PDB file of C-alpha atoms in Angstrom:
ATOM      1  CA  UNK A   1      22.788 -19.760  22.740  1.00 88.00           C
ATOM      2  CA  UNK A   2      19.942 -20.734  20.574  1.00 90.00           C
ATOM      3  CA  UNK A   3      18.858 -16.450  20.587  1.00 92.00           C
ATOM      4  CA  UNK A   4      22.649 -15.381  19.674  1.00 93.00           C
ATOM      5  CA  UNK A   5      22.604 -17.852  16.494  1.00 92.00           C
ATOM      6  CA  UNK A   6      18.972 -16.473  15.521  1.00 92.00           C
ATOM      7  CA  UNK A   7      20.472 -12.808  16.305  1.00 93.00           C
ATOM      8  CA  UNK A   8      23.892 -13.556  14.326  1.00 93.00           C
ATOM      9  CA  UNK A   9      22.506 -15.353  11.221  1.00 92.00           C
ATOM     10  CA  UNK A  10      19.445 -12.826  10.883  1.00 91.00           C
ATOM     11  CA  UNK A  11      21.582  -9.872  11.270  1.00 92.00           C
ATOM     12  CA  UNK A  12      23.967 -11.253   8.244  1.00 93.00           C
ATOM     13  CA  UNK A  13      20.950 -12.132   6.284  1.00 92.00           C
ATOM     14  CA  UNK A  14      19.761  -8.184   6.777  1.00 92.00           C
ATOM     15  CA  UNK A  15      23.214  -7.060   6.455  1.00 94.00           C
ATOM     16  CA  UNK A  16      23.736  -8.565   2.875  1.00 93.00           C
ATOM     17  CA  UNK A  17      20.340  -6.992   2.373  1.00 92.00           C
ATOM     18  CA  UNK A  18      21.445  -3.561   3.598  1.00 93.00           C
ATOM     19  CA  UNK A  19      24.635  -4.208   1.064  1.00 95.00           C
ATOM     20  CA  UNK A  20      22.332  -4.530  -2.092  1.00 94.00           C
ATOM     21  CA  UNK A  21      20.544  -1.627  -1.412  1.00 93.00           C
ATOM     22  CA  UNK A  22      23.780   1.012  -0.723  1.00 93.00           C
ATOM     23  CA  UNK A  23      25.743  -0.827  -3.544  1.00 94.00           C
ATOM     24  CA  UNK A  24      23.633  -1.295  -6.274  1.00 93.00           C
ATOM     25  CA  UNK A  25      20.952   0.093  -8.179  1.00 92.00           C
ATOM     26  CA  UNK A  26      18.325  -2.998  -7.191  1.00 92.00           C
ATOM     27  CA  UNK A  27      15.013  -1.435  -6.051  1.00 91.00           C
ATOM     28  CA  UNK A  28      14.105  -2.788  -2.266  1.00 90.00           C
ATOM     29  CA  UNK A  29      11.457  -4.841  -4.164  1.00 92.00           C
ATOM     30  CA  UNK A  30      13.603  -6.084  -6.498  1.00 94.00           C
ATOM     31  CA  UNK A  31      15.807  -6.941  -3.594  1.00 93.00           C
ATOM     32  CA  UNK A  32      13.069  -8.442  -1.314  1.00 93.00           C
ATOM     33  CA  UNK A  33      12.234 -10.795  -4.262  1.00 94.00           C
ATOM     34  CA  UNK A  34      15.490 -11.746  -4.201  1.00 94.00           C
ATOM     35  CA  UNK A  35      15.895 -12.851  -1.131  1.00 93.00           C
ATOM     36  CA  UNK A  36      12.599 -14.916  -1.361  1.00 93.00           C
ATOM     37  CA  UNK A  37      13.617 -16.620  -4.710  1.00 94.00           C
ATOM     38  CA  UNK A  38      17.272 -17.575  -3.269  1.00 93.00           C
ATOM     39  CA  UNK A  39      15.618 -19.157  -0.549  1.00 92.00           C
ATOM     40  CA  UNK A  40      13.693 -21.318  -2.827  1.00 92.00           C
ATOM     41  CA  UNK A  41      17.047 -21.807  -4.408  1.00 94.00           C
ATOM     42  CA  UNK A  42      18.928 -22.636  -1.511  1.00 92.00           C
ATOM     43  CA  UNK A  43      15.807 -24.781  -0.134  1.00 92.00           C
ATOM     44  CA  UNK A  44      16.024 -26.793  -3.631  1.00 90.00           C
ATOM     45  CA  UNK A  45      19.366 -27.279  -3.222  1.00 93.00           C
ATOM     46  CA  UNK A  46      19.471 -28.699   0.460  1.00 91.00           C
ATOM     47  CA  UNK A  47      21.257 -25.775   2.165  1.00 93.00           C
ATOM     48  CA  UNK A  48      18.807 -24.161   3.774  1.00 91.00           C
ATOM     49  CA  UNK A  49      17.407 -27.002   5.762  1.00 90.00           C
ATOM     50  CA  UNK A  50      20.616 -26.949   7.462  1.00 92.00           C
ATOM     51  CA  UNK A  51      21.055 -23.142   8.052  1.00 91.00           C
ATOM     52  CA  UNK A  52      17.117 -22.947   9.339  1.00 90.00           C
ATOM     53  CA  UNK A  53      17.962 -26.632  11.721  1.00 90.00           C
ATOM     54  CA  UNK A  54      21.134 -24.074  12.857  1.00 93.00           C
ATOM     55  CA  UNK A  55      20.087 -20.582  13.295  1.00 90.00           C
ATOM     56  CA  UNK A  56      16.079 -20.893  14.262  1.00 89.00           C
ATOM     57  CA  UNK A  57      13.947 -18.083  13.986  1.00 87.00           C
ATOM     58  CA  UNK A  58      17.411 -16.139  12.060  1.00 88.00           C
ATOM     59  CA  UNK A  59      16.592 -17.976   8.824  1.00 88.00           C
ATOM     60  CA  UNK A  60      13.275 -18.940   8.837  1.00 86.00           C
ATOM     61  CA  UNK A  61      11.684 -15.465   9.806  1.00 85.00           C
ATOM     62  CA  UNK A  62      13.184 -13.264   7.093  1.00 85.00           C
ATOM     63  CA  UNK A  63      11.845 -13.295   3.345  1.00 87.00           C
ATOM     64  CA  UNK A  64      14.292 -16.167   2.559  1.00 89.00           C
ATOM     65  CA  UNK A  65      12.634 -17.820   5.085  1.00 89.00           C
ATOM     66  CA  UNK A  66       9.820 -17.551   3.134  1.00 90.00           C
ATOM     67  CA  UNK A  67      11.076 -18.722   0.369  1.00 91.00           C
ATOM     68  CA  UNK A  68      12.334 -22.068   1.988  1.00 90.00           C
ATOM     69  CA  UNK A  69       8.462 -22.709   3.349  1.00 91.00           C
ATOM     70  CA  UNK A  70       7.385 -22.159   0.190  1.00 90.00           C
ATOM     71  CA  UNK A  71       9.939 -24.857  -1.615  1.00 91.00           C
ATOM     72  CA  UNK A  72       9.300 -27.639   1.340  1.00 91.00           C
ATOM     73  CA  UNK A  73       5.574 -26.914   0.745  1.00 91.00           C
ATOM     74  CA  UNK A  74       5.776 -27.778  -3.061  1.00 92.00           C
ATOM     75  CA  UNK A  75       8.110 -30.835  -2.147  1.00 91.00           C
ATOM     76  CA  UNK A  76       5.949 -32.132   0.402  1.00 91.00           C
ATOM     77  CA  UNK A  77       2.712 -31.553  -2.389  1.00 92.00           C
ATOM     78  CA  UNK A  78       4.456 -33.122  -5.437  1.00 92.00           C
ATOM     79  CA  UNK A  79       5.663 -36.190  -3.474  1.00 92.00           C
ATOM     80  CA  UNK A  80       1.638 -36.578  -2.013  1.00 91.00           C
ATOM     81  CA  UNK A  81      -0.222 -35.206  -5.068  1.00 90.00           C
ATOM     82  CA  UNK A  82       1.873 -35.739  -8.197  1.00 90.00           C
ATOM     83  CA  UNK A  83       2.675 -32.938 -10.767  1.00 89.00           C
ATOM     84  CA  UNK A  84      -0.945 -30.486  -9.521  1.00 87.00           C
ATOM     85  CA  UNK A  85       1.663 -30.041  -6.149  1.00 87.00           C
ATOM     86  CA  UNK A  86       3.670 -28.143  -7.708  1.00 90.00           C
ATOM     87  CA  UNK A  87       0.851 -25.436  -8.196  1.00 91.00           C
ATOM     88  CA  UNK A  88      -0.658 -25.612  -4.853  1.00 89.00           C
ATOM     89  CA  UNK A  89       1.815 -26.613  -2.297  1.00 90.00           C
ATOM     90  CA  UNK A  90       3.898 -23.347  -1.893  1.00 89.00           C
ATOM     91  CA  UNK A  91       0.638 -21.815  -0.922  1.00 88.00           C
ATOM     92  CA  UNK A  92      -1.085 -24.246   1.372  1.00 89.00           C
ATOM     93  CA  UNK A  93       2.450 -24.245   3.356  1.00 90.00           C
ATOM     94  CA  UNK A  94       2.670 -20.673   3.843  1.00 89.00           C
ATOM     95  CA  UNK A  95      -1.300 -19.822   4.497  1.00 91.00           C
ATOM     96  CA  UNK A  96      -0.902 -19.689   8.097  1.00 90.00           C
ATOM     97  CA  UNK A  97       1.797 -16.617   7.306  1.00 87.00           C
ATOM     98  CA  UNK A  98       0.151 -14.850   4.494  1.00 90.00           C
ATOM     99  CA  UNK A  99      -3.278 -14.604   7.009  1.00 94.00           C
ATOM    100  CA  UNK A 100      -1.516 -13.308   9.825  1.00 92.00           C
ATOM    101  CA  UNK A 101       0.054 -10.575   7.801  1.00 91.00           C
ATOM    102  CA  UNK A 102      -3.335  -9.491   5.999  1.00 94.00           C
ATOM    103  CA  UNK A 103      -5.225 -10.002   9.541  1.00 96.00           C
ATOM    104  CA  UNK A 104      -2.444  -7.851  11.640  1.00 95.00           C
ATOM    105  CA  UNK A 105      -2.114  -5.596   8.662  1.00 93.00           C
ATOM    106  CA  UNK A 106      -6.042  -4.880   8.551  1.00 94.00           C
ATOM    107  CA  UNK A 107      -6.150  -4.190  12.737  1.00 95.00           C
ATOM    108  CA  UNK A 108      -2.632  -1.587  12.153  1.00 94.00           C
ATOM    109  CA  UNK A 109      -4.762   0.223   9.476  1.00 91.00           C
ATOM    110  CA  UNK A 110      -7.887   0.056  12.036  1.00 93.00           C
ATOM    111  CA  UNK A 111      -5.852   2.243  14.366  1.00 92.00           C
ATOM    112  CA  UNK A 112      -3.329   4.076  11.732  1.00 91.00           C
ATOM    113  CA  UNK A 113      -4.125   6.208   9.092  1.00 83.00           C
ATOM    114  CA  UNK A 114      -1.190   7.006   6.433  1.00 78.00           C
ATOM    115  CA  UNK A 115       0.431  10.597   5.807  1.00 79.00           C
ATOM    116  CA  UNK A 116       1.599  12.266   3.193  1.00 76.00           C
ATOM    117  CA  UNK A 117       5.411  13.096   3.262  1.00 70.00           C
TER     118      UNK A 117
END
């Protein structure tokens, strides 16, 4: 059951995606930001928590997921470290992500070399 949540919730959160990019005139970047700042949003305002406790790996693996690791890091740093938290708790949450993606993004280009279209 818990796989068919993760499947369901991820495939509306890439479906609303897919939406922004045939309907409007948003660049995917512009889009991708998106999604990570209304996860922040959504974090701030206690309704991710809920949706991430709910769907798994559905909500916390996509770029809003990212966003919501990034808010409960600068929580969790303000309420320990005061007001300098707020600068360096986003980051410190989400190191373990950012390092896997440079260190399996430097072994792809290892093997991989880009082409021209």
């Amino acid at each position: 059951m818990e796989y068919l949540k993760a499947f369901i919730i991820g495939g509306i959160l890439c479906m609303v995606g897919q939406i922004f990019i045939d309907k409007t005139k948003l660049t995917p970047a512009r889009i991708l930001v998106g999604f990570v700042v209304g996860g922040v949003i959504l974090s701030a305002l206690g309704f991710y928590e809920p949706l991430a406790e709910f769907a798994g790996a559905g909500a916390t693996v996509p770029l809003s997921g990212f966003g919501h690791t990034l808010a409960k890091g600068v929580r969790a740093a303000v309420a320990e470290k005061g007001f300098l938290g707020a600068f360096t708790g986003g980051i410190s949450a989400a190191a373990g992500g950012i390092s896997a993606a440079i260190i399996f993004g430097f072994i792809i280009a290892l093997f991989f070399k880009p082409k021209d279209k």
